Tab-separated table of C-alpha atoms in Angstrom:
chain	number	residue	atom	x	y	z
A	1	MET	CA	49.145	124.523	150.847
A	2	LEU	CA	50.010	123.566	147.264
A	3	ASP	CA	49.943	119.974	146.030
A	4	LYS	CA	52.845	119.610	143.571
A	5	ARG	CA	53.298	115.836	143.592
A	6	GLN	CA	53.891	115.474	139.841
A	7	PHE	CA	56.858	115.339	137.481
A	8	TYR	CA	57.123	116.601	133.903
A	9	ILE	CA	58.320	113.691	131.766
A	10	ASP	CA	58.049	113.161	128.011
A	11	GLY	CA	55.789	116.142	127.459
A	12	GLN	CA	53.222	115.428	130.157
A	13	TRP	CA	52.627	115.749	133.889
A	14	VAL	CA	52.819	112.347	135.536
A	15	ALA	CA	52.486	110.918	139.024
A	16	PRO	CA	55.670	109.519	140.576
A	17	GLN	CA	56.107	105.771	140.334
A	18	ALA	CA	56.813	105.428	144.049
A	19	SER	CA	55.332	108.085	146.303
A	20	HIS	CA	57.694	109.738	148.782
A	21	ASP	CA	56.234	113.039	149.925
A	22	PHE	CA	58.405	115.976	150.936
A	23	ASP	CA	57.241	119.175	152.667
A	24	VAL	CA	58.399	122.481	151.201
A	25	ILE	CA	58.828	125.004	154.033
A	26	ASP	CA	58.240	128.753	153.753
A	27	PRO	CA	61.363	130.094	155.532
A	28	SER	CA	59.568	133.282	156.575
A	29	THR	CA	57.029	131.376	158.656
A	30	GLU	CA	58.453	127.858	159.110
A	31	GLU	CA	55.092	126.605	157.801
A	32	VAL	CA	54.555	124.000	155.065
A	33	CYS	CA	53.679	125.844	151.841
A	34	ALA	CA	53.663	122.895	149.406
A	35	VAL	CA	54.068	119.143	149.185
A	36	ILE	CA	56.129	117.547	146.413
A	37	SER	CA	57.164	113.981	145.667
A	38	LEU	CA	60.773	112.874	145.592
A	39	GLY	CA	61.489	110.583	142.682
A	40	ASP	CA	63.038	107.140	142.827
A	41	GLU	CA	65.233	105.279	140.344
A	42	ALA	CA	62.273	104.277	138.172
A	43	ASP	CA	61.299	107.941	137.727
A	44	THR	CA	64.882	108.884	136.910
A	45	ASN	CA	65.191	106.097	134.346
A	46	THR	CA	61.903	107.047	132.698
A	47	ALA	CA	62.965	110.691	132.381
A	48	VAL	CA	66.402	109.801	131.002
A	49	ALA	CA	64.815	107.383	128.497
A	50	ALA	CA	62.451	110.114	127.305
A	51	ALA	CA	65.367	112.516	126.837
A	52	ARG	CA	67.371	109.853	124.990
A	53	GLN	CA	64.434	109.087	122.686
A	54	ALA	CA	63.996	112.788	121.845
A	55	PHE	CA	67.672	113.539	121.275
A	56	ASP	CA	68.111	112.372	117.682
A	57	SER	CA	65.350	114.576	116.313
A	58	TRP	CA	65.916	117.613	118.558
A	59	SER	CA	69.672	117.691	117.973
A	60	GLN	CA	69.056	117.884	114.221
A	61	THR	CA	66.702	120.861	114.369
A	62	SER	CA	67.911	124.072	112.789
A	63	LYS	CA	69.014	127.128	114.683
A	64	ALA	CA	65.948	128.921	113.335
A	65	GLU	CA	63.597	126.251	114.703
A	66	ARG	CA	65.145	126.450	118.162
A	67	LEU	CA	65.004	130.244	118.144
A	68	VAL	CA	61.266	130.244	117.442
A	69	LEU	CA	60.599	128.118	120.530
A	70	LEU	CA	63.064	129.976	122.755
A	71	GLU	CA	61.532	133.312	121.817
A	72	LYS	CA	58.088	131.917	122.699
A	73	LEU	CA	59.509	130.821	126.043
A	74	GLN	CA	60.900	134.290	126.661
A	75	THR	CA	57.506	135.875	125.975
A	76	ILE	CA	55.709	133.436	128.279
A	77	TYR	CA	58.283	133.875	131.046
A	78	ASN	CA	57.896	137.648	130.962
A	79	GLU	CA	54.092	137.408	130.903
A	80	ARG	CA	54.101	135.163	133.975
A	81	ALA	CA	56.813	137.075	135.857
A	82	ASP	CA	54.539	137.928	138.793
A	83	GLU	CA	53.761	134.227	139.339
A	84	MET	CA	57.451	133.412	139.187
A	85	ALA	CA	58.388	136.126	141.679
A	86	ARG	CA	55.794	134.900	144.175
A	87	ALA	CA	56.992	131.315	143.825
A	88	ILE	CA	60.626	132.268	144.449
A	89	SER	CA	59.759	134.525	147.380
A	90	THR	CA	57.678	131.800	149.024
A	91	GLU	CA	60.072	128.899	148.536
A	92	MET	CA	63.409	130.466	149.475
A	93	GLY	CA	62.558	133.664	151.319
A	94	ALA	CA	63.687	136.402	148.951
A	95	PRO	CA	61.814	139.636	149.762
A	96	ILE	CA	59.161	140.188	147.115
A	97	ALA	CA	60.924	143.278	145.732
A	98	LEU	CA	64.143	141.298	145.230
A	99	ALA	CA	62.219	138.309	143.874
A	100	SER	CA	60.415	140.524	141.345
A	101	THR	CA	63.535	142.304	140.137
A	102	SER	CA	66.839	140.488	140.586
A	103	GLN	CA	65.628	136.926	141.141
A	104	CYS	CA	62.936	136.686	138.478
A	105	GLY	CA	64.718	139.244	136.297
A	106	ALA	CA	67.872	137.130	136.156
A	107	GLY	CA	65.919	134.405	134.376
A	108	SER	CA	64.497	136.810	131.819
A	109	SER	CA	67.915	138.339	131.209
A	110	HIS	CA	69.603	134.964	130.690
A	111	ILE	CA	66.946	133.780	128.245
A	112	LYS	CA	67.381	136.999	126.261
A	113	ASN	CA	71.178	136.836	126.271
A	114	LEU	CA	71.338	133.148	125.320
A	115	ILE	CA	68.958	133.808	122.419
A	116	ARG	CA	71.337	136.546	121.302
A	117	ALA	CA	74.308	134.185	121.634
A	118	LEU	CA	72.516	131.512	119.593
A	119	LYS	CA	71.643	133.953	116.815
A	120	GLY	CA	75.310	134.847	116.382
A	121	TYR	CA	76.752	131.372	116.810
A	122	GLU	CA	78.082	129.344	113.868
A	123	PHE	CA	77.849	125.599	114.476
A	124	ASP	CA	79.726	124.874	111.216
A	125	GLN	CA	83.015	126.707	110.730
A	126	PRO	CA	86.046	126.364	108.408
A	127	LEU	CA	89.328	125.426	110.065
A	128	GLY	CA	91.197	128.090	108.111
A	129	ASP	CA	92.535	129.127	104.712
A	130	HIS	CA	95.472	126.742	105.121
A	131	ALA	CA	93.100	123.731	105.138
A	132	PRO	CA	90.122	124.547	102.866
A	133	ASP	CA	88.742	120.979	102.989
A	134	ASN	CA	88.583	120.914	106.816
A	135	ARG	CA	85.456	121.848	108.777
A	136	ILE	CA	84.888	122.217	112.504
A	137	LEU	CA	81.402	121.160	113.565
A	138	HIS	CA	79.910	122.014	116.952
A	139	GLU	CA	77.308	119.434	117.931
A	140	ALA	CA	75.029	118.832	120.916
A	141	ILE	CA	76.727	116.686	123.549
A	142	GLY	CA	73.608	114.575	124.218
A	143	VAL	CA	71.383	113.952	127.230
A	144	CYS	CA	72.192	116.350	130.069
A	145	ALA	CA	71.464	116.135	133.786
A	146	LEU	CA	70.945	119.642	135.154
A	147	ILE	CA	71.117	119.919	138.950
A	148	THR	CA	70.303	123.361	140.336
A	149	PRO	CA	70.381	125.052	143.781
A	150	TRP	CA	67.847	126.948	145.852
A	151	ASN	CA	69.556	130.313	146.336
A	152	TRP	CA	69.048	131.854	142.855
A	153	PRO	CA	66.680	129.275	141.355
A	154	MET	CA	65.757	130.892	138.028
A	155	ASN	CA	69.211	132.329	137.527
A	156	GLN	CA	70.648	128.816	137.473
A	157	VAL	CA	67.742	127.012	135.802
A	158	THR	CA	67.714	129.368	132.814
A	159	LEU	CA	71.505	129.417	132.482
A	160	LYS	CA	71.479	125.630	132.153
A	161	VAL	CA	68.167	124.768	130.493
A	162	VAL	CA	68.142	127.514	127.868
A	163	ALA	CA	71.799	126.954	126.929
A	164	ALA	CA	71.192	123.210	126.609
A	165	LEU	CA	68.073	123.771	124.488
A	166	ALA	CA	69.938	126.230	122.270
A	167	ALA	CA	72.761	123.734	121.762
A	168	GLY	CA	70.349	120.990	120.697
A	169	CYS	CA	70.605	118.879	123.853
A	170	THR	CA	67.826	117.092	125.683
A	171	MET	CA	67.735	117.088	129.444
A	172	VAL	CA	66.484	116.082	132.862
A	173	LEU	CA	66.288	118.923	135.403
A	174	LYS	CA	66.536	118.166	139.114
A	175	PRO	CA	65.923	121.392	141.012
A	176	SER	CA	66.629	121.737	144.708
A	177	GLU	CA	63.953	119.929	146.684
A	178	ILE	CA	64.057	122.837	149.158
A	179	ALA	CA	62.906	125.348	146.530
A	180	PRO	CA	61.184	123.454	143.684
A	181	LEU	CA	58.138	125.633	143.049
A	182	SER	CA	59.768	128.037	140.590
A	183	SER	CA	61.155	125.143	138.539
A	184	LEU	CA	57.757	123.448	138.377
A	185	LEU	CA	56.337	126.746	137.111
A	186	PHE	CA	59.161	126.962	134.569
A	187	ALA	CA	58.265	123.461	133.351
A	188	GLU	CA	54.728	124.743	132.742
A	189	MET	CA	56.233	127.510	130.611
A	190	ILE	CA	58.312	125.022	128.600
A	191	ASP	CA	55.159	123.016	127.944
A	192	GLN	CA	53.201	126.140	127.037
A	193	ALA	CA	55.906	127.177	124.550
A	194	GLY	CA	55.492	123.878	122.703
A	195	PHE	CA	58.895	122.200	122.987
A	196	PRO	CA	58.701	118.609	121.680
A	197	ALA	CA	57.973	115.813	124.146
A	198	GLY	CA	61.066	114.442	125.873
A	199	VAL	CA	63.328	117.409	125.145
A	200	PHE	CA	62.861	118.829	128.658
A	201	ASN	CA	62.022	116.649	131.664
A	202	LEU	CA	61.792	117.469	135.376
A	203	VAL	CA	62.079	115.036	138.279
A	204	ASN	CA	62.136	116.266	141.857
A	205	GLY	CA	64.466	114.540	144.257
A	206	ASP	CA	67.318	114.949	146.693
A	207	GLY	CA	71.031	114.727	146.010
A	208	LEU	CA	71.570	111.243	147.372
A	209	GLY	CA	68.609	109.909	145.388
A	210	VAL	CA	67.811	111.413	141.980
A	211	GLY	CA	71.002	113.500	141.947
A	212	SER	CA	73.251	110.455	142.337
A	213	GLN	CA	71.140	108.418	139.918
A	214	LEU	CA	71.529	111.078	137.241
A	215	SER	CA	75.248	111.743	137.729
A	216	GLY	CA	76.081	108.047	137.454
A	217	HIS	CA	73.545	107.155	134.762
A	218	PRO	CA	75.123	105.468	131.709
A	219	GLU	CA	72.650	107.193	129.351
A	220	VAL	CA	73.483	110.687	130.616
A	221	ASP	CA	76.245	112.348	128.594
A	222	MET	CA	76.826	115.423	130.758
A	223	VAL	CA	76.106	116.734	134.237
A	224	SER	CA	75.865	120.466	134.876
A	225	PHE	CA	75.750	121.165	138.601
A	226	THR	CA	75.597	124.286	140.738
A	227	GLY	CA	75.934	123.931	144.500
A	228	SER	CA	78.437	123.178	147.218
A	229	THR	CA	82.006	122.116	146.555
A	230	ARG	CA	81.412	119.009	148.674
A	231	ALA	CA	78.528	117.905	146.450
A	232	GLY	CA	80.463	118.808	143.308
A	233	ILE	CA	83.287	116.479	144.336
A	234	ALA	CA	80.800	113.659	144.986
A	235	ILE	CA	79.150	114.179	141.591
A	236	THR	CA	82.494	114.159	139.805
A	237	LYS	CA	83.480	110.881	141.444
A	238	ASN	CA	80.118	109.302	140.678
A	239	ALA	CA	80.308	110.398	137.043
A	240	ALA	CA	83.862	109.127	136.534
A	241	ASP	CA	82.958	105.538	135.662
A	242	THR	CA	80.998	106.693	132.604
A	243	VAL	CA	83.546	109.390	131.629
A	244	LYS	CA	80.797	111.962	131.109
A	245	ARG	CA	81.457	115.673	131.015
A	246	VAL	CA	80.911	117.384	134.375
A	247	ALA	CA	80.494	121.158	134.533
A	248	LEU	CA	80.578	122.618	138.039
A	249	GLU	CA	79.754	126.036	139.517
A	250	LEU	CA	80.578	125.743	143.191
A	251	GLY	CA	81.343	127.800	146.275
A	252	GLY	CA	83.137	131.069	146.781
A	253	LYS	CA	84.746	133.246	149.412
A	254	GLY	CA	84.971	136.539	147.545
A	255	ALA	CA	87.639	139.046	148.579
A	256	ASN	CA	86.729	142.714	148.288
A	257	ILE	CA	89.998	144.690	148.299
A	258	VAL	CA	89.378	148.248	149.492
A	259	PHE	CA	92.381	150.504	148.959
A	260	ALA	CA	92.811	153.788	150.795
A	261	ASP	CA	91.999	155.665	147.576
A	262	ALA	CA	88.631	153.912	147.111
A	263	ASP	CA	85.571	156.081	146.565
A	264	GLU	CA	83.696	157.156	149.692
A	265	LYS	CA	80.807	154.702	149.141
A	266	ALA	CA	82.994	151.636	148.582
A	267	VAL	CA	82.694	150.177	152.089
A	268	MET	CA	78.933	150.693	152.372
A	269	ARG	CA	78.481	149.264	148.869
A	270	GLY	CA	80.511	146.208	149.782
A	271	VAL	CA	78.530	145.527	152.953
A	272	ARG	CA	75.211	145.805	151.136
A	273	HIS	CA	76.440	143.553	148.363
A	274	CYS	CA	77.552	140.956	150.909
A	275	PHE	CA	74.139	141.011	152.623
A	276	ASN	CA	72.104	140.942	149.404
A	277	ASN	CA	69.846	137.851	149.174
A	278	SER	CA	70.567	137.380	152.900
A	279	GLY	CA	74.172	136.567	152.012
A	280	GLN	CA	73.108	133.462	150.070
A	281	SER	CA	75.187	134.043	146.937
A	282	CYS	CA	78.299	132.117	145.938
A	283	ASN	CA	79.839	135.297	144.499
A	284	ALA	CA	79.172	137.483	147.562
A	285	PRO	CA	82.093	139.704	148.700
A	286	THR	CA	82.289	138.148	152.163
A	287	ARG	CA	85.925	139.040	152.963
A	288	MET	CA	86.546	142.786	153.002
A	289	LEU	CA	90.292	143.452	152.851
A	290	VAL	CA	90.968	147.060	153.865
A	291	GLU	CA	94.187	149.075	153.605
A	292	ARG	CA	95.299	149.811	157.151
A	293	SER	CA	95.088	153.615	156.953
A	294	LEU	CA	91.376	153.281	156.162
A	295	TYR	CA	90.711	150.246	158.323
A	296	GLU	CA	89.111	151.640	161.518
A	297	GLN	CA	86.949	154.003	159.476
A	298	ALA	CA	85.843	151.043	157.352
A	299	VAL	CA	85.012	149.004	160.482
A	300	ALA	CA	82.789	151.830	161.739
A	301	ILE	CA	81.016	152.207	158.378
A	302	ALA	CA	80.507	148.458	158.069
A	303	ALA	CA	79.044	148.206	161.567
A	304	GLU	CA	76.735	151.157	160.974
A	305	THR	CA	75.563	149.738	157.631
A	306	ALA	CA	74.869	146.343	159.188
A	307	ASN	CA	72.946	147.900	162.079
A	308	LYS	CA	70.794	149.827	159.594
A	309	THR	CA	70.070	146.732	157.487
A	310	ALA	CA	66.433	145.840	158.065
A	311	VAL	CA	65.344	142.197	158.333
A	312	ASN	CA	61.744	141.182	157.751
A	313	THR	CA	59.398	138.702	156.108
A	314	ALA	CA	59.662	137.954	152.414
A	315	SER	CA	56.085	138.982	151.646
A	316	LEU	CA	56.575	142.528	152.929
A	317	GLU	CA	57.255	145.254	150.373
A	318	GLY	CA	60.341	147.376	150.911
A	319	HIS	CA	64.116	147.233	151.036
A	320	HIS	CA	65.127	144.648	153.613
A	321	ILE	CA	66.676	141.204	153.722
A	322	GLY	CA	64.604	138.125	154.363
A	323	PRO	CA	65.267	134.857	156.164
A	324	VAL	CA	67.821	132.266	155.155
A	325	VAL	CA	66.364	129.259	153.425
A	326	SER	CA	66.101	126.549	156.079
A	327	GLN	CA	66.669	125.456	159.652
A	328	MET	CA	69.792	123.600	158.515
A	329	GLN	CA	71.256	126.757	156.965
A	330	TYR	CA	70.307	128.829	160.006
A	331	ASP	CA	72.031	126.377	162.351
A	332	LYS	CA	75.161	126.274	160.173
A	333	ILE	CA	75.399	130.078	160.123
A	334	GLN	CA	74.900	130.320	163.897
A	335	GLY	CA	77.657	127.755	164.389
A	336	LEU	CA	80.090	129.739	162.266
A	337	ILE	CA	79.254	133.013	164.017
A	338	GLU	CA	79.923	131.305	167.345
A	339	GLN	CA	83.190	129.928	166.012
A	340	GLY	CA	84.203	133.405	164.839
A	341	ILE	CA	83.633	134.728	168.359
A	342	ASN	CA	85.499	131.815	169.968
A	343	GLU	CA	88.483	132.254	167.615
A	344	GLY	CA	88.894	135.873	168.716
A	345	GLY	CA	87.081	137.873	166.059
A	346	ARG	CA	85.895	141.317	167.162
A	347	LEU	CA	82.116	141.319	166.752
A	348	VAL	CA	81.102	144.868	165.794
A	349	ALA	CA	77.532	144.215	164.572
A	350	GLY	CA	74.949	141.462	164.814
A	351	GLY	CA	75.887	138.146	166.343
A	352	LEU	CA	74.080	135.082	167.574
A	353	GLY	CA	70.313	134.673	167.641
A	354	LYS	CA	67.462	136.183	165.685
A	355	PRO	CA	66.594	139.856	165.225
A	356	GLU	CA	64.182	141.213	167.804
A	357	GLY	CA	60.551	140.481	166.972
A	358	LEU	CA	61.338	137.738	164.456
A	359	GLU	CA	61.318	134.610	166.568
A	360	LYS	CA	59.379	132.603	163.931
A	361	GLY	CA	61.297	132.073	160.686
A	362	TYR	CA	64.958	131.500	159.820
A	363	TYR	CA	66.162	135.065	160.345
A	364	VAL	CA	69.824	135.925	160.929
A	365	ARG	CA	71.162	139.178	162.365
A	366	PRO	CA	73.348	141.066	159.834
A	367	THR	CA	76.781	140.406	161.313
A	368	VAL	CA	80.209	142.014	160.927
A	369	PHE	CA	83.505	140.746	162.359
A	370	ALA	CA	86.627	142.919	162.508
A	371	ASP	CA	90.255	141.976	163.240
A	372	ILE	CA	90.002	138.681	161.396
A	373	HIS	CA	93.029	136.967	159.923
A	374	ASN	CA	92.801	134.764	156.874
A	375	GLN	CA	93.407	131.472	158.689
A	376	MET	CA	90.320	131.786	160.893
A	377	THR	CA	87.479	129.437	160.041
A	378	ILE	CA	85.099	132.296	159.320
A	379	ALA	CA	87.546	133.692	156.749
A	380	ARG	CA	87.958	130.377	154.944
A	381	GLU	CA	84.577	128.656	154.983
A	382	GLU	CA	81.627	129.802	152.911
A	383	VAL	CA	79.082	130.988	155.482
A	384	PHE	CA	76.207	131.574	153.037
A	385	GLY	CA	74.502	134.058	155.302
A	386	PRO	CA	74.639	137.817	156.060
A	387	VAL	CA	78.064	137.654	157.679
A	388	LEU	CA	81.034	139.849	156.687
A	389	VAL	CA	84.634	139.690	157.931
A	390	LEU	CA	87.116	142.575	157.762
A	391	ILE	CA	90.842	141.932	157.358
A	392	PRO	CA	93.481	144.700	157.351
A	393	PHE	CA	96.420	144.805	154.920
A	394	ASP	CA	99.461	147.043	154.445
A	395	THR	CA	100.600	146.611	150.852
A	396	GLU	CA	99.153	145.800	147.451
A	397	GLU	CA	101.133	142.567	147.364
A	398	GLU	CA	99.792	141.514	150.767
A	399	ALA	CA	96.201	142.201	149.673
A	400	ILE	CA	96.621	140.041	146.566
A	401	SER	CA	98.223	137.277	148.630
A	402	ILE	CA	95.362	137.257	151.163
A	403	ALA	CA	92.721	137.327	148.434
A	404	ASN	CA	94.300	134.388	146.603
A	405	ASP	CA	94.914	132.418	149.806
A	406	SER	CA	91.643	130.511	149.523
A	407	PRO	CA	90.543	127.179	148.078
A	408	TYR	CA	87.949	129.181	146.138
A	409	GLY	CA	88.310	131.503	143.176
A	410	LEU	CA	84.906	132.631	141.962
A	411	THR	CA	84.564	136.422	142.196
A	412	HIS	CA	86.890	139.020	143.688
A	413	TYR	CA	86.392	142.772	143.892
A	414	VAL	CA	88.723	145.780	143.731
A	415	GLN	CA	87.976	149.297	144.999
A	416	SER	CA	90.431	151.999	143.904
A	417	GLN	CA	90.236	155.253	141.979
A	418	ASP	CA	93.667	154.519	140.506
A	419	SER	CA	92.635	152.664	137.362
A	420	GLU	CA	96.154	151.456	136.594
A	421	LYS	CA	96.427	149.877	140.050
A	422	ALA	CA	92.932	148.397	139.894
A	423	ASN	CA	93.626	146.782	136.521
A	424	ARG	CA	97.003	145.499	137.718
A	425	VAL	CA	95.461	143.886	140.782
A	426	ALA	CA	92.596	142.394	138.753
A	427	ARG	CA	95.110	140.578	136.551
A	428	LYS	CA	96.803	139.018	139.586
A	429	LEU	CA	93.659	137.765	141.301
A	430	ARG	CA	93.047	134.035	140.823
A	431	ALA	CA	89.336	134.120	140.157
A	432	GLY	CA	86.998	133.582	137.243
A	433	MET	CA	85.506	137.055	137.677
A	434	VAL	CA	86.732	140.400	139.008
A	435	GLN	CA	84.527	143.446	139.492
A	436	ILE	CA	86.095	146.888	139.862
A	437	ASN	CA	84.483	149.798	141.731
A	438	GLY	CA	80.974	148.386	141.896
A	439	THR	CA	80.593	147.668	138.201
A	440	PHE	CA	78.574	144.621	137.156
A	441	LEU	CA	79.454	142.005	134.577
A	442	GLY	CA	77.979	142.737	131.147
A	443	ALA	CA	75.183	140.749	129.544
A	444	GLY	CA	76.433	137.407	128.290
A	445	SER	CA	79.642	137.567	130.329
A	446	PRO	CA	80.977	134.125	131.365
A	447	PHE	CA	80.126	133.105	134.943
A	448	GLY	CA	82.373	130.581	136.675
A	449	GLY	CA	85.471	130.173	138.779
A	450	TYR	CA	88.969	128.857	139.358
A	451	LYS	CA	90.138	126.174	141.794
A	452	GLN	CA	87.420	124.672	144.022
A	453	SER	CA	84.873	127.146	142.704
A	454	GLY	CA	84.404	124.822	139.749
A	455	ASN	CA	85.033	124.542	136.039
A	456	GLY	CA	83.233	125.522	132.864
A	457	ARG	CA	81.443	128.810	132.288
A	458	GLU	CA	77.784	129.744	132.113
A	459	GLY	CA	76.154	132.541	130.157
A	460	GLY	CA	76.478	133.803	126.592
A	461	VAL	CA	78.620	131.987	124.047
A	462	TRP	CA	80.631	130.249	126.806
A	463	GLY	CA	77.462	128.816	128.307
A	464	LEU	CA	76.358	127.537	124.908
A	465	GLU	CA	79.707	125.883	124.231
A	466	ASP	CA	79.571	124.032	127.574
A	467	PHE	CA	76.894	121.835	125.967
A	468	LEU	CA	78.658	121.261	122.627
A	469	GLU	CA	81.095	118.678	121.318
A	470	VAL	CA	83.696	119.624	118.689
A	471	LYS	CA	84.056	117.486	115.595
A	472	ALA	CA	86.840	117.919	113.029
A	473	VAL	CA	86.042	116.746	109.458
A	474	SER	CA	88.589	116.547	106.627
A	475	GLY	CA	87.853	116.101	102.921
A	476	TRP	CA	84.836	118.395	103.134
A	477	ASN	CA	83.553	119.543	99.731
């Protein structure tokens, strides 16, 4: 069992000012794998003060100076990738193959892409030929509170921390207390790279404690949060009194529209994508909308794919899904599966309980519901587990209407070999991202959503600009 009862504040590892131990649970075994401390208000205030003290000097560093340190960080991160993959796999249950590639790899990719965005970004720009004495300056917003989730820990930590560093901001990171080990390792990497004291600080804590203290803190200029819509609303309200910027990346209920002319692998691809990371992705395609002429065939393919989806421990090599992250998540998912059955959904794969032979650990059976309509609870709430619902449609207009009939608008998907139709539908979908025929978003593409999926964008130039203020100056010579 690891002892991780320290915070990284003002360039050094320090003991918490008031000890409140918290057990980190390995979801594959339900055993304690580490002990951390949850911070109190004194720890939060100390970290914010360190970030405030460091801001004036760090915000005035040149782009070249920041690039040197970020490139060192990238090298260190890649050199310690095996450590990072093991930490992620242990803390949140990602199978080691997924942790080594997609989970750890996301962090490396975001560091690389944000370095590229910084190299090409001009912080000082002319307004235009019509006003030659006017300049537009892009300046660091200030001290940032970065609050990250457990499901893709390094994906979210790097998107926030590296963008904030590139913009010239200082920060306090509060990772999820459920999966803090990867962030503590990342703090070691920041220290190893040689960032100045106070620029990056880490305090562990829960949402009601350190999270609330940061979002309402008068010396914090911005909160960047990824997590549930419920928590995002609470953070926004708490931040309102100090009129700080709040950037939110929240939940999703992705619609995957499968037209009758979709390629033959579209349904299988959609099921696998939904189940990836044990369904614990805000952008998962959890609602499969299928044109009626293809519907029963799609139900059969989805059920077969789910039944062939292996479930096993995170430490085992191979292509399988692991457990969900916690007992709380497991219980929530079981409750929603039960509600789907009670509301009349046709269960064609999976269901309640754990897979055979996996009684210890938070394992969920890969589950598929057919004959769902869009007003059922399981079609509207974010399950955050390996659970897919299938909904039939008759016309293009009906498919778009069903897809958009959601409080969320993060990522939708379109499957059609008619490119004109696919592009037309993509334009009408109310979501921050649309993926057509299994293609992935390009490096540096903006990540974020419409409606209750949040505001702001992460990644690339958009992610950098989330952490910048805009200043107009006239009379510039």
